[in-house]
mmCIF file of C-alpha atoms and ligand atoms in Angstrom:
data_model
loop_
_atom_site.group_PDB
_atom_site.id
_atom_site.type_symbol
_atom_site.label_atom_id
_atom_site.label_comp_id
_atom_site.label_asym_id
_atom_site.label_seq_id
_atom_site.Cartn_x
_atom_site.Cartn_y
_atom_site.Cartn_z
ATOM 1 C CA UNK A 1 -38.642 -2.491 4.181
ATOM 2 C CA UNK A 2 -35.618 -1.443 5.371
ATOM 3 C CA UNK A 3 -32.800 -3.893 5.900
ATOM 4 C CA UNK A 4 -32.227 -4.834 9.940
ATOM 5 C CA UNK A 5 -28.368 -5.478 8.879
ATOM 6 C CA UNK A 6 -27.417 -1.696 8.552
ATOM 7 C CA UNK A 7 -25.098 -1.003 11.559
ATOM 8 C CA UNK A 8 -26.324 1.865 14.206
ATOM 9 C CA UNK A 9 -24.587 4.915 14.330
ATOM 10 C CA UNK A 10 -24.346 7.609 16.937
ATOM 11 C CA UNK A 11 -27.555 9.481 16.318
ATOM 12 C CA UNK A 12 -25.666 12.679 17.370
ATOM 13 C CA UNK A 13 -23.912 12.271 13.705
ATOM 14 C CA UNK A 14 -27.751 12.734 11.924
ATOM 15 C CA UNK A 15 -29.044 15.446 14.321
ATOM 16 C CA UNK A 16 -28.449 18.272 11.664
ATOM 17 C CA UNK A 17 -29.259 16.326 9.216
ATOM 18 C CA UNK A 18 -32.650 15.901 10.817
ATOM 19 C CA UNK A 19 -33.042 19.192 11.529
ATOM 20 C CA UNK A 20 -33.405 19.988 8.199
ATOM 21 C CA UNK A 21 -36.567 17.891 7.828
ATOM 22 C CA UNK A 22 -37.936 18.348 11.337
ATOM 23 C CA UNK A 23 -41.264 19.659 9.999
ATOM 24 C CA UNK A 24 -42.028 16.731 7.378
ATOM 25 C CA UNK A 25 -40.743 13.642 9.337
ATOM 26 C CA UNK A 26 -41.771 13.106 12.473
ATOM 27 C CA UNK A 27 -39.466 12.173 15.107
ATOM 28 C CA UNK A 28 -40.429 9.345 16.071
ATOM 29 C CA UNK A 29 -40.254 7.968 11.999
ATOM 30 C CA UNK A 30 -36.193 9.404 11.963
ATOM 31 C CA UNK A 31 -34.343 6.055 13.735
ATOM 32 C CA UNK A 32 -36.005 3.897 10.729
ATOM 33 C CA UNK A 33 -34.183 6.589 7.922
ATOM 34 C CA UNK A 34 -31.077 7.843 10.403
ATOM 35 C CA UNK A 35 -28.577 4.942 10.146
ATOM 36 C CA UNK A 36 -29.253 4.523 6.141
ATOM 37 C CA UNK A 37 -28.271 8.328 6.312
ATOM 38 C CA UNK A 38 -25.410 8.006 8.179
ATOM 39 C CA UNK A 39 -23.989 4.943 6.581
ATOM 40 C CA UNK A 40 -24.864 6.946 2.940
ATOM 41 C CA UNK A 41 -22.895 10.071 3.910
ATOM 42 C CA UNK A 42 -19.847 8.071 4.815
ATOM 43 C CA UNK A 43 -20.031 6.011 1.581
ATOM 44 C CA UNK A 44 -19.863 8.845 -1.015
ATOM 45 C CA UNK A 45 -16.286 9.801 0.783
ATOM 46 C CA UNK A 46 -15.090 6.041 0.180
ATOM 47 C CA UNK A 47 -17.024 6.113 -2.884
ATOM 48 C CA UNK A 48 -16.196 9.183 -4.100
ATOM 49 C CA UNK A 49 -19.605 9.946 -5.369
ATOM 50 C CA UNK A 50 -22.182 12.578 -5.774
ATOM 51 C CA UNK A 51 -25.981 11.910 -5.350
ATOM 52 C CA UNK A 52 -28.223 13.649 -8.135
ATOM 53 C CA UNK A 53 -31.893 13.315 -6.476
ATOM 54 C CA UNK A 54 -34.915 14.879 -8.480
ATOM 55 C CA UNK A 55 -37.349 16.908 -6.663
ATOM 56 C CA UNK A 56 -39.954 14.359 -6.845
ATOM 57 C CA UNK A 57 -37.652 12.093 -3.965
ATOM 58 C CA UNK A 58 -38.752 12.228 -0.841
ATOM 59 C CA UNK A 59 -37.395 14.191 1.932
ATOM 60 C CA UNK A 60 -35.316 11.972 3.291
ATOM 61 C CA UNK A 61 -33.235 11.435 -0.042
ATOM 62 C CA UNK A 62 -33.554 14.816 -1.097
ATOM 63 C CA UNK A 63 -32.646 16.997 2.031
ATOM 64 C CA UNK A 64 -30.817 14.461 3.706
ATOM 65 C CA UNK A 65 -28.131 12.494 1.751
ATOM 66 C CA UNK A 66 -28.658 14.684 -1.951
ATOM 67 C CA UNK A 67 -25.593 16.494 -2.712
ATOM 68 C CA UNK A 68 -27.769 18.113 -5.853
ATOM 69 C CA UNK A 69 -30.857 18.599 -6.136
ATOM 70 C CA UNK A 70 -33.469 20.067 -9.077
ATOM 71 C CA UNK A 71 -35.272 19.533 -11.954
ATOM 72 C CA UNK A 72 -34.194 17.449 -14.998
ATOM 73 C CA UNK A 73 -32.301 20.588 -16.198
ATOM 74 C CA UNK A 74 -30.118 21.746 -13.285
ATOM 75 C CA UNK A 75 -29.517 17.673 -12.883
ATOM 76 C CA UNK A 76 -28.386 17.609 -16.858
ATOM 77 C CA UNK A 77 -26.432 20.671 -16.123
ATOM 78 C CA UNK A 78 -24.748 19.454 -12.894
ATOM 79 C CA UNK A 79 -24.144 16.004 -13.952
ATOM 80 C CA UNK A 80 -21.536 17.794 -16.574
ATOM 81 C CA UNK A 81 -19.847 20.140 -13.408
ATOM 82 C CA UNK A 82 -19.356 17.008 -11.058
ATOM 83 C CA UNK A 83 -15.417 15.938 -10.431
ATOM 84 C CA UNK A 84 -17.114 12.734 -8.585
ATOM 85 C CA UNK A 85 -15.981 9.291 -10.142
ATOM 86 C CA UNK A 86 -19.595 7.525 -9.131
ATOM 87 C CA UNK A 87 -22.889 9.408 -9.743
ATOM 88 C CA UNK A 88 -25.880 7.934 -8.150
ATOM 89 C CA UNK A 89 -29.189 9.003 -9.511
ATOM 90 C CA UNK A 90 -32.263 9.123 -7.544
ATOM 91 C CA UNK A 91 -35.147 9.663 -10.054
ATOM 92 C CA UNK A 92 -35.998 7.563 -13.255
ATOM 93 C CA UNK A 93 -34.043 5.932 -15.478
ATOM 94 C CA UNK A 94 -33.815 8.464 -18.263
ATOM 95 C CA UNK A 95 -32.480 10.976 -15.938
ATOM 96 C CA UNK A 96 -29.592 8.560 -14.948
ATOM 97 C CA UNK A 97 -29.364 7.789 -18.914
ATOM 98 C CA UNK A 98 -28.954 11.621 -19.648
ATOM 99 C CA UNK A 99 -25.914 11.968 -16.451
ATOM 100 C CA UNK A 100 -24.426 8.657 -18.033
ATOM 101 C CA UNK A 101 -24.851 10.527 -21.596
ATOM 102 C CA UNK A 102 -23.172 13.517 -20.184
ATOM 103 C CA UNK A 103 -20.245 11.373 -18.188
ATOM 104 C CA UNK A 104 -19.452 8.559 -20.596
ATOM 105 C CA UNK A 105 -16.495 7.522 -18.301
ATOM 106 C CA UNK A 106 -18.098 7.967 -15.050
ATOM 107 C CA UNK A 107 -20.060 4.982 -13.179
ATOM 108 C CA UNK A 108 -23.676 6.234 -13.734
ATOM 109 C CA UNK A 109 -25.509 4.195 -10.840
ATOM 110 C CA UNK A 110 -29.663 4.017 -10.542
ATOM 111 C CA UNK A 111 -30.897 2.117 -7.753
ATOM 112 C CA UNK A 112 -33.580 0.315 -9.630
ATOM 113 C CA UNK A 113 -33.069 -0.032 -12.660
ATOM 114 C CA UNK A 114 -37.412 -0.442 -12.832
ATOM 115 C CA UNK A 115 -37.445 3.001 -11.735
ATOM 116 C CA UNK A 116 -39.286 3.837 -15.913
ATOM 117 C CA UNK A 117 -41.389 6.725 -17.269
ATOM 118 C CA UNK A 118 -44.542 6.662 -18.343
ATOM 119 C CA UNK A 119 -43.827 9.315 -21.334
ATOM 120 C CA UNK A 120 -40.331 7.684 -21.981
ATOM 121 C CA UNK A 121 -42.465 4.213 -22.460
ATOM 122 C CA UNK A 122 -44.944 6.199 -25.316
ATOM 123 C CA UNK A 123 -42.900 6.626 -27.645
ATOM 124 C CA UNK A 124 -39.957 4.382 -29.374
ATOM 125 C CA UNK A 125 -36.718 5.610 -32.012
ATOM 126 C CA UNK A 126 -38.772 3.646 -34.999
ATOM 127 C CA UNK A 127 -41.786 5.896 -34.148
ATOM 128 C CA UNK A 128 -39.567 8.919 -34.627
ATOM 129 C CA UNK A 129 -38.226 7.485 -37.919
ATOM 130 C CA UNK A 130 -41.515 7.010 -39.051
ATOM 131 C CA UNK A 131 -42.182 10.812 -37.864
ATOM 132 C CA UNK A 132 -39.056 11.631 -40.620
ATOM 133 C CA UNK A 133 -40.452 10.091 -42.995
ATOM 134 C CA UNK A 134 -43.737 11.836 -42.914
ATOM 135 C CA UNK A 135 -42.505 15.059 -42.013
ATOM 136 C CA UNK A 136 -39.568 14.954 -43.935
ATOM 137 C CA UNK A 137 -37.029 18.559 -43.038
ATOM 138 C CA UNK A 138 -39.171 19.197 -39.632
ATOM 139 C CA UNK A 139 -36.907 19.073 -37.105
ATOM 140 C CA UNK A 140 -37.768 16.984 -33.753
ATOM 141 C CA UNK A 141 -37.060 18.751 -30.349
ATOM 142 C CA UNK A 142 -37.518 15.473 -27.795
ATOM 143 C CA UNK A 143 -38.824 16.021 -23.736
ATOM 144 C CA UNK A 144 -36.004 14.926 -22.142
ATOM 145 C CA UNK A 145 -38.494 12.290 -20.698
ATOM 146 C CA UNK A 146 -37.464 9.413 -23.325
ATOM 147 C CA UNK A 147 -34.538 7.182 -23.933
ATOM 148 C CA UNK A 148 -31.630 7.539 -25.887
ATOM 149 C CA UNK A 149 -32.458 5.828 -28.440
ATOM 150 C CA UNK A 150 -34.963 7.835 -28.620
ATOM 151 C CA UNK A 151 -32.825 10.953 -28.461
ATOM 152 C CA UNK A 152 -30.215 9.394 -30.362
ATOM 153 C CA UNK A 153 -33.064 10.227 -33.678
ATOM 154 C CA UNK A 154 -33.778 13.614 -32.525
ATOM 155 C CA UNK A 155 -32.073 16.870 -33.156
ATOM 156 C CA UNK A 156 -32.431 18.658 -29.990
ATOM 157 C CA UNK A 157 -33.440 17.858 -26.721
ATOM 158 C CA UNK A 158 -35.872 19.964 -24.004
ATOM 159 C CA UNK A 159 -37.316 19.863 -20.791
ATOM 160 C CA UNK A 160 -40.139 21.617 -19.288
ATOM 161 C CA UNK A 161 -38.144 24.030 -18.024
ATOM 162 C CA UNK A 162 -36.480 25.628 -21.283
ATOM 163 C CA UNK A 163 -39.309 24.199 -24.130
ATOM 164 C CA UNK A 164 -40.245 27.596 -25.346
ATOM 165 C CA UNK A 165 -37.110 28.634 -25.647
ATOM 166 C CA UNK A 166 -35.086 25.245 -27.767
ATOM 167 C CA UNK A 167 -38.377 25.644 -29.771
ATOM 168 C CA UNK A 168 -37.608 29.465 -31.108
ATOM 169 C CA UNK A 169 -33.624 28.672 -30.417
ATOM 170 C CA UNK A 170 -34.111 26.402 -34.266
ATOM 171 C CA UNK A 171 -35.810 29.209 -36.566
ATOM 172 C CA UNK A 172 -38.329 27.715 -37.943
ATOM 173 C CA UNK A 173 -41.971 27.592 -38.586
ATOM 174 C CA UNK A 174 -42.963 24.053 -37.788
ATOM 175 C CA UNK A 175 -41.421 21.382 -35.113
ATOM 176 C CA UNK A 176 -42.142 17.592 -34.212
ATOM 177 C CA UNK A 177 -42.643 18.051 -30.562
ATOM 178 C CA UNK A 178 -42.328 14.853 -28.514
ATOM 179 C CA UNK A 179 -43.889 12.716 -26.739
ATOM 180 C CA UNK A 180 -46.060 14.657 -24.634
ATOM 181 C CA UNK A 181 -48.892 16.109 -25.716
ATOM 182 C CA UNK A 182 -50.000 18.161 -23.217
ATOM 183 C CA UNK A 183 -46.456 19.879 -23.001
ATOM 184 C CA UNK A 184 -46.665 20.177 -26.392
ATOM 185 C CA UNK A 185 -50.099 21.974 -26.610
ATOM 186 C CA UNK A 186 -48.387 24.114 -23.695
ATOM 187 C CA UNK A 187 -45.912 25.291 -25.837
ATOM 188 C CA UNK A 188 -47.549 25.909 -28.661
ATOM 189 C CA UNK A 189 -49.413 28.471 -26.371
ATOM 190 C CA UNK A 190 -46.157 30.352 -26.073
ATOM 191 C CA UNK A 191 -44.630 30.430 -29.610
ATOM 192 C CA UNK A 192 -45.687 31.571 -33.086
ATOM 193 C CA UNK A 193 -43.898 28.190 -34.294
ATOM 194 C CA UNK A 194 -45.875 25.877 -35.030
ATOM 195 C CA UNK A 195 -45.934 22.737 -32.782
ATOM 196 C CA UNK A 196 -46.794 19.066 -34.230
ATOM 197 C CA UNK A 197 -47.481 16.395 -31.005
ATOM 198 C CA UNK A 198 -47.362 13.098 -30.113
ATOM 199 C CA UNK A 199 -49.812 11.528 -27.816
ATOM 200 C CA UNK A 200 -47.724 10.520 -24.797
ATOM 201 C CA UNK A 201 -48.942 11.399 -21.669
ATOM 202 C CA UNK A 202 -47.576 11.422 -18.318
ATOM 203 C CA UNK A 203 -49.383 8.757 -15.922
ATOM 204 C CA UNK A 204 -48.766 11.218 -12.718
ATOM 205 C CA UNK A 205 -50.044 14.560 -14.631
ATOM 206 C CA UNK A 206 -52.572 13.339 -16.625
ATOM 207 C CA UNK A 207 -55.278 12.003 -13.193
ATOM 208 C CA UNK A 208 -55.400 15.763 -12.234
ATOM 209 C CA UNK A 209 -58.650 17.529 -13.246
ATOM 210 C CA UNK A 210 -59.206 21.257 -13.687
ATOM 211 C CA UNK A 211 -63.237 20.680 -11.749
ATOM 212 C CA UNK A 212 -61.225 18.970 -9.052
ATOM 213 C CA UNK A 213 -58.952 22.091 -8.519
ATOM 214 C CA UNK A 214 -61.946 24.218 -9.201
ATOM 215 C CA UNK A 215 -62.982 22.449 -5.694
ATOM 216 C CA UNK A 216 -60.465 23.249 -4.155
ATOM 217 C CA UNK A 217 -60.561 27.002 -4.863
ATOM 218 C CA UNK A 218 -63.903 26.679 -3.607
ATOM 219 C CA UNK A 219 -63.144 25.649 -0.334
ATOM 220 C CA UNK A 220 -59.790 27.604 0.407
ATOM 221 C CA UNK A 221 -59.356 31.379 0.028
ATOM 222 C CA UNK A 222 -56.906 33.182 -1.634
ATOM 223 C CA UNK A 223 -55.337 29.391 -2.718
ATOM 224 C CA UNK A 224 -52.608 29.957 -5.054
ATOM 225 C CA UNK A 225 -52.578 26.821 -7.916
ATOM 226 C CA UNK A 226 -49.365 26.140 -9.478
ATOM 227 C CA UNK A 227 -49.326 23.427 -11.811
ATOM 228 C CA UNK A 228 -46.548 21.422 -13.531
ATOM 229 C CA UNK A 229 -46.534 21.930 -17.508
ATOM 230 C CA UNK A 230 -47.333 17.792 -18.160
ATOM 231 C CA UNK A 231 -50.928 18.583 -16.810
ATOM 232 C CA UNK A 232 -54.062 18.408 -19.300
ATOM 233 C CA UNK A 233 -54.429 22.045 -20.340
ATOM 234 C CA UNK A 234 -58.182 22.544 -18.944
ATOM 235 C CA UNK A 235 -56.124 22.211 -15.714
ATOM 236 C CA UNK A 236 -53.325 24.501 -17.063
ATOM 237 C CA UNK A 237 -56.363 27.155 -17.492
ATOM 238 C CA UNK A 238 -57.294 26.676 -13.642
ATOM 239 C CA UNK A 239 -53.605 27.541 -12.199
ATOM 240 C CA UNK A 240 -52.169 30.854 -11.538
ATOM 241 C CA UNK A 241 -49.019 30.062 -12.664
ATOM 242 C CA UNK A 242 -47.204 26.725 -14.730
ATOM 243 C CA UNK A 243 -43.410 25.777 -14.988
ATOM 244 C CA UNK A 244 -40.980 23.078 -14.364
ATOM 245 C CA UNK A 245 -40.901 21.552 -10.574
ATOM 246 C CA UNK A 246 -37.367 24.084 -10.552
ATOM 247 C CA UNK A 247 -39.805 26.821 -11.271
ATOM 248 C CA UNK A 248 -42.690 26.225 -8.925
ATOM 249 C CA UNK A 249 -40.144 25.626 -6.200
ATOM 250 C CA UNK A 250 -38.927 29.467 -7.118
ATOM 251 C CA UNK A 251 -41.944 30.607 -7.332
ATOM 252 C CA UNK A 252 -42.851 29.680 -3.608
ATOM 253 C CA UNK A 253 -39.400 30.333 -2.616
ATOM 254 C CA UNK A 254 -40.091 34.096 -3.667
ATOM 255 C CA UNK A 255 -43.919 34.667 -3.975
ATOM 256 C CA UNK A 256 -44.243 33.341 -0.270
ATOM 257 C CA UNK A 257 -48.231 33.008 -1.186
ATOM 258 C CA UNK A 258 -50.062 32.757 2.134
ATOM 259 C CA UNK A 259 -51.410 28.953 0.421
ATOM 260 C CA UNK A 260 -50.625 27.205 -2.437
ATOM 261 C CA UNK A 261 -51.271 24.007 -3.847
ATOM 262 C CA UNK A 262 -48.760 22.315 -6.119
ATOM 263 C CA UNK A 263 -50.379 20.479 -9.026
ATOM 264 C CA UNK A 264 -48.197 17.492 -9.572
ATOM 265 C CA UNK A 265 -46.108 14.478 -7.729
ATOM 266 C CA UNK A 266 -46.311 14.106 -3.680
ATOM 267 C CA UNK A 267 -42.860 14.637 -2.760
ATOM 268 C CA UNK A 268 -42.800 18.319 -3.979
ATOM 269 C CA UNK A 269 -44.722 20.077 -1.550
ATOM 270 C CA UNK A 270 -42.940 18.193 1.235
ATOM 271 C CA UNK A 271 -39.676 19.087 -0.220
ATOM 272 C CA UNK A 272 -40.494 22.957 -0.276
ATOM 273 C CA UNK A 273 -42.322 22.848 2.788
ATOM 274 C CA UNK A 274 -39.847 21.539 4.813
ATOM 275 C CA UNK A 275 -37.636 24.941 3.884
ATOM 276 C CA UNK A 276 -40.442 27.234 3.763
ATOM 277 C CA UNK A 277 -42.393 27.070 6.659
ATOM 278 C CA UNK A 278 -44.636 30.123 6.135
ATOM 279 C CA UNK A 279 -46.891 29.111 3.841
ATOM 280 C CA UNK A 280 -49.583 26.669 3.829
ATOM 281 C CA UNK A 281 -49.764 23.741 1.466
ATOM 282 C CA UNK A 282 -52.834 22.026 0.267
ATOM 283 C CA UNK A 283 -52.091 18.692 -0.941
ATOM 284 C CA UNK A 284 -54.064 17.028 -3.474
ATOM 285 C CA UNK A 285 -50.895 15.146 -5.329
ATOM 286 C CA UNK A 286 -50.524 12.302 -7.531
ATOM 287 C CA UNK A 287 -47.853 9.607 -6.239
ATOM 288 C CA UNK A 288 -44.962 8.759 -9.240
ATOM 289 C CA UNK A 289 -44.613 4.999 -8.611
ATOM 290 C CA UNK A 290 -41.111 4.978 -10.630
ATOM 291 C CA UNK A 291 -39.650 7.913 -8.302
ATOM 292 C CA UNK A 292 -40.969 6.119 -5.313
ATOM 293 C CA UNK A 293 -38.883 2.992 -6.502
ATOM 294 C CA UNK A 294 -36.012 4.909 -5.427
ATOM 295 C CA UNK A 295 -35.848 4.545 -1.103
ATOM 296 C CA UNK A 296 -32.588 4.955 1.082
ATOM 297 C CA UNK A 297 -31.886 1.527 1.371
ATOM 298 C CA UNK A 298 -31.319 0.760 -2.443
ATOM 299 C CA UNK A 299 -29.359 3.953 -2.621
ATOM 300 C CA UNK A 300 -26.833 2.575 0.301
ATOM 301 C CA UNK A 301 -27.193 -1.219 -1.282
ATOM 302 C CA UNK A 302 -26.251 0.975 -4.847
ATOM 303 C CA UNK A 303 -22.608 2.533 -3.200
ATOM 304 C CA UNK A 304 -21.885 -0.855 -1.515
ATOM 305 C CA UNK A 305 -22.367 -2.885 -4.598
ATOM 306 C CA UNK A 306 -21.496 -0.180 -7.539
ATOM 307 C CA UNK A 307 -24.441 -1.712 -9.351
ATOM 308 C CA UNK A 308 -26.916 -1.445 -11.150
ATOM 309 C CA UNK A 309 -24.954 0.441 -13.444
ATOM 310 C CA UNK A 310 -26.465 2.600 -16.742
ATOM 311 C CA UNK A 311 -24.710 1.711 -19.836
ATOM 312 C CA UNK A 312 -26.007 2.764 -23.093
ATOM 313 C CA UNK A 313 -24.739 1.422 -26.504
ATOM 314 C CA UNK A 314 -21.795 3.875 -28.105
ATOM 315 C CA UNK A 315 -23.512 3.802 -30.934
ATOM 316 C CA UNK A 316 -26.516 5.168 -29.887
ATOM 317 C CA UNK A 317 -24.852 7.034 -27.083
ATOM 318 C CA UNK A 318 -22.717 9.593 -29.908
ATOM 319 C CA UNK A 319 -26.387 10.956 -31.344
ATOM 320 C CA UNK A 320 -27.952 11.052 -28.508
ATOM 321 C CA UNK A 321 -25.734 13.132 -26.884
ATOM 322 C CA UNK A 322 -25.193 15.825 -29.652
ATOM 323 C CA UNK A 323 -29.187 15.989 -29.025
ATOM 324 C CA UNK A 324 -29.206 16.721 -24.985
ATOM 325 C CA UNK A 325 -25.470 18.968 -25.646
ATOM 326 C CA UNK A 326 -27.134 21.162 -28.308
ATOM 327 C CA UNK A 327 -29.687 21.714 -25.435
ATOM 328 C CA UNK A 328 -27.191 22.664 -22.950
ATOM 329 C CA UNK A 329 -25.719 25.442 -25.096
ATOM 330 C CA UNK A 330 -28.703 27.074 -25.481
ATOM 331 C CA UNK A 331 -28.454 28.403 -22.309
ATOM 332 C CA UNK A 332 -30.644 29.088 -19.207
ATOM 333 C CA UNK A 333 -34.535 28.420 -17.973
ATOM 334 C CA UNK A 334 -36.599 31.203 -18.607
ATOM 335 C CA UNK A 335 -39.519 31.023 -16.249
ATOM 336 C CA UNK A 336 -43.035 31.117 -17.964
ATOM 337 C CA UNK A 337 -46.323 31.619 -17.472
HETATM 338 P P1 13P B 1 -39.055 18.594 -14.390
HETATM 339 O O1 13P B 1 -38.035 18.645 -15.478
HETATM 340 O O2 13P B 1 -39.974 19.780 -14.379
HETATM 341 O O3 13P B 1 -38.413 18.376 -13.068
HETATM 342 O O4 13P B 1 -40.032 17.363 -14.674
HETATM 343 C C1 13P B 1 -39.589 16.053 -14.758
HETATM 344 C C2 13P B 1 -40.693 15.122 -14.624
HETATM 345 O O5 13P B 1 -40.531 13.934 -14.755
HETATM 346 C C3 13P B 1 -42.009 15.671 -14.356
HETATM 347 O O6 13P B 1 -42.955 14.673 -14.273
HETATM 348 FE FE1 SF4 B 2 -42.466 10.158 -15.856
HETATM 349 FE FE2 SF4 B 2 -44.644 11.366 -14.948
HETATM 350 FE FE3 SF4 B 2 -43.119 9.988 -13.259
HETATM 351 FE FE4 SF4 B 2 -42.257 12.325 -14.290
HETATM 352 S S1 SF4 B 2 -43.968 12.021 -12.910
HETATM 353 S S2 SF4 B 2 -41.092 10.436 -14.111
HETATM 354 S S3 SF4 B 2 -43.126 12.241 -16.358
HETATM 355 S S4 SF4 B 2 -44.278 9.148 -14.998
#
């Protein structure tokens, strides 16, 4: 619900700013999101603050008050560039944990500090220890998905967007890959290195099914399926082409198929669609309820209030950010699949 006490603002202030999601929200939906935009846009000046918003947000966040937008990768890598004093995160905690990892003496704001992970949740820094001691001299290259105490035991971080590559980036024949499994079986798809799992899952990925897509083919032609890399892999073996949300974005930003249909959270296929209005998207999606935590009113309530802040113990902050910096360096996102 959005709060009756934010103050009306010209609406002449917000008509660009509409214009840029014209096609996904209707007009007559805009004067319930218009003066939380306008009252957002003038806060970050006061503020001086930068919004991060991961493209699972929904179009109102991400194309109307975002000053950055991507995956978890390009939001790692631009939470390091940003000369902003406050960084507000709109996606899940770990993401904000990784920009407050990166910008120790920054004010690292989430607006709900609920707003969890269903991977980061499956698997816990004594698990990892436990991993050590069975495995001892395998290194363990951690999803960015987790917290950092979780990161603070592992020796590298990844994302789905550059897995492949921190994997061969080591040397070696054997990694712990963790937590999620199905990444992990992804992966081991794409290297000779040999890839040991955990069993997380994500709760978003995981409810897609490969006869369900099959169903879809079935009843569209020439339907283009590109599916994010946490899906089961009989699903994986249905799509034309996997990657990171960054990637599938590209891919549609380039490919221009005449339909696609991305396989993973809601908010993506608005996103894209609302800048490319040539192609045709088919929507079966899966709803993050921790992204969807995030709404325009808790991001305005979050500037007013400079809480909830992310803090992380030093202690564990020191490890765990050798982990996600020793990703950085390794460089770019090579698209696979
Ligand atoms: P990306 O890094 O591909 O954006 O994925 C993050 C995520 O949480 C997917 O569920
Ligand atoms: Fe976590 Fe899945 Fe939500 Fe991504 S979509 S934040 S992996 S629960």
């Amino acid at each position: 619900m959005l709060s009756p006490s934010v103050s009306s603002t010209k609406s002449s202030s917000t008509d660009a700013v509409y214009a840029l999601v014209e096609s996904v929200i209707p007009k007559i939906e805009w004067p319930v999101f218009e003066p939380h935009v306008a009252a957002i846009n003038e806060l970050k000046k006061t503020r001086n603050a930068v919004i991060l918003a991961h493209n699972y947000q929904t179009p109102e966040i991400y194309h109307c008050v975002a000053d950055i937008s991507g995956d978890s990768l390009a939001l790692a890598r631009q939470a390091v560039d940003t000369d902003a004093e406050v960084i507000v995160l709109a996606g899940v905690h770990f993401m904000a944990e990784t920009a407050k990892l990166l910008n120790p003496d920054k004010v690292v704001l989430i607006p709900d500090l609920a707003a969890g992970c269903s991977l980061a949740d499956s698997i816990t820094a004594a698990d990892i220890r436990e991993l050590r001691r069975k495995h001892p001299d395998v290194p363990v290259v951690t999803y960015v998905n987790t917290s950092a105490e979780v990161k603070a035991e592992s020796d590298i971080c990844c994302t789905s967007g550059n897995a492949v590559e921190v994997v061969e980036s080591l040397g070696v024949d054997r990694v712990l890959f963790l937590p999620d499994e199905y990444l992990a079986a992804y992966v081991a798809e794409q290297t000779d290195v040999e890839i040991i799992p955990w069993q997380g899952h994500c709760e978003v990925h995981e409810r897609f099914t490969a006869s369900e897509l099959e169903q879809y083919r079935e009843a569209y032609d020439e339907l283009t399926i590109i599916a994010h890399p946490e899906c089961p892999p009989d699903v994986l073996g249905v799509a034309d082409y996997v990657g990171s949300t960054a990637q599938m974005q590209d891919y549609v930003q380039t490919k221009r198929p005449r339909r696609v249909m991305m396989v993973t959270e809601c908010s993506m296929s608005d996103n894209v669609a609302a800048s490319v209005t040539d192609v045709e998207f088919i929507r079966p999606c899966n709803l993050c309820p921790h992204m969807k935590r995030i709404t325009l009113a808790n991001i305005q309530q979050a500037l007013e209030s400079l809480q909830p802040r992310v803090e992380i113990d030093p202690s564990v902050a020191v490890r765990a950010r050798q982990a996600v910096e020793r990703m950085l360096a390794i460089g770019g996102s090579r698209i696979v699949g």
